[in-house]
Amino acid sequence: MSAETTWLFGLPCSGKSTLAEGLVGPDTVHLDGDYLRETLNTDLGFSKEDRTENLRRAAGVAQALNEQGFDVIASFITPYRSQRELIYEKVDDVSFVHVQAPVEVCEERDVKGMYQQARDGEIEGFTGVDDPFEDPEPGEADLEVRTATHSEEETLKKINTELDIKFDPSHLFVGRWQPLHDGHRTIIDSAADNGKDVVIGIRDTELSEKNPLTAKERKELIDEVYGDHPNVESTIIPDVDTVAIGRDVGYTVVSVPEEVAQISGTDTRAEYEKSELLAGQHFGD
């Protein structure tokens, strides 16, 4: 499954960073405008040219992370249409979310007092006071959310649902998948082919004779096999040797059928070379 970027833009204090934090998942990186200003982009000011360069660099980082398999949630003011057009050009798979809130509401939320400082002339070029914010034209943004009239929970649900960023998994399969084989596919497909949302947890095991494939290699194989299943996600998790289950936790633990458990990953590894396993040559028709 390819990685993508969701770009939240809007006035200062409109709620971009708060929403971004609520959208971050296990394979997601949050690119925040304030953080990049304090690290990568300390050499830039707040002229239109410097702001555009700030966003150009941020878009480059987002694209690089996407290419490494990480989804990105970016939260930047991004006030000009030309800047948003630049980001469309730099990031292969990006969705824009306009986080809309009236200036007066943003100013009420401003715990740092930046709006007042801008009105007092202490800050120059502040978006929403003495520097413009160009509202998106019809069709420019993939989604608009209004944080002044909707709760954080309602807004996050709207973004997740309409942009299909997250789903609520009904089935979790955790394993080493060394390698993913037909037995594994039988139990996963029993849920995935029936429209259930599925998460495949890949244990990040140390390399050994029993575990010859890295977690990244296993993830790439699984993503290739289930690339046409939009209801299946894979994620790398820390290695585990114990799972503790409490009472009334709200889910069911299901055992693997005996005929499936008999399919041996050890035998599969002995029969095929590593390159053949990664190419999926061990799968049945």
PDB file of N, CA, C and O in Angstrom, residues 5 71 74 86 93 102 106 152 280:
ATOM      1  N   THR A   5       0.377  11.778   1.779  1.00  0.00           N
ATOM      2  CA  THR A   5       0.467  12.956   2.640  1.00  0.00           C
ATOM      3  C   THR A   5      -0.886  13.630   2.749  1.00  0.00           C
ATOM      4  O   THR A   5      -1.571  13.823   1.744  1.00  0.00           O
ATOM      5  N   ASP A  71       3.341   7.387   5.946  1.00  0.00           N
ATOM      6  CA  ASP A  71       2.331   8.405   5.705  1.00  0.00           C
ATOM      7  C   ASP A  71       2.732   9.668   6.456  1.00  0.00           C
ATOM      8  O   ASP A  71       3.403   9.613   7.492  1.00  0.00           O
ATOM      9  N   ALA A  74       0.865  16.759   7.541  1.00  0.00           N
ATOM     10  CA  ALA A  74       1.567  18.042   7.568  1.00  0.00           C
ATOM     11  C   ALA A  74       0.607  19.131   8.036  1.00  0.00           C
ATOM     12  O   ALA A  74      -0.547  19.174   7.605  1.00  0.00           O
ATOM     13  N   LEU A  86       2.413  24.539  -5.590  1.00  0.00           N
ATOM     14  CA  LEU A  86       3.785  24.030  -5.540  1.00  0.00           C
ATOM     15  C   LEU A  86       3.830  22.679  -4.833  1.00  0.00           C
ATOM     16  O   LEU A  86       4.511  21.746  -5.271  1.00  0.00           O
ATOM     17  N   ASP A  93       1.329  12.082  -3.877  1.00  0.00           N
ATOM     18  CA  ASP A  93      -0.008  11.716  -3.399  1.00  0.00           C
ATOM     19  C   ASP A  93      -0.335  12.574  -2.185  1.00  0.00           C
ATOM     20  O   ASP A  93       0.022  12.245  -1.056  1.00  0.00           O
ATOM     21  N   PRO A 102     -12.999  31.298  11.850  1.00  0.00           N
ATOM     22  CA  PRO A 102     -12.937  32.760  11.740  1.00  0.00           C
ATOM     23  C   PRO A 102     -11.744  33.324  12.512  1.00  0.00           C
ATOM     24  O   PRO A 102     -11.305  32.756  13.517  1.00  0.00           O
ATOM     25  N   CYS A 106      -9.847  32.190  16.113  1.00  0.00           N
ATOM     26  CA  CYS A 106      -8.425  31.863  16.197  1.00  0.00           C
ATOM     27  C   CYS A 106      -7.726  32.744  17.232  1.00  0.00           C
ATOM     28  O   CYS A 106      -6.869  32.270  17.995  1.00  0.00           O
ATOM     29  N   GLU A 152     -13.477  18.480  18.159  1.00  0.00           N
ATOM     30  CA  GLU A 152     -12.292  17.800  17.651  1.00  0.00           C
ATOM     31  C   GLU A 152     -12.636  16.370  17.239  1.00  0.00           C
ATOM     32  O   GLU A 152     -12.201  15.902  16.187  1.00  0.00           O
ATOM     33  N   GLY A 280       7.538 -14.201  -3.822  1.00  0.00           N
ATOM     34  CA  GLY A 280       6.267 -14.875  -3.696  1.00  0.00           C
ATOM     35  C   GLY A 280       6.130 -16.151  -4.486  1.00  0.00           C
ATOM     36  O   GLY A 280       5.037 -16.633  -4.739  1.00  0.00           O
TER      37      GLY A 280
END
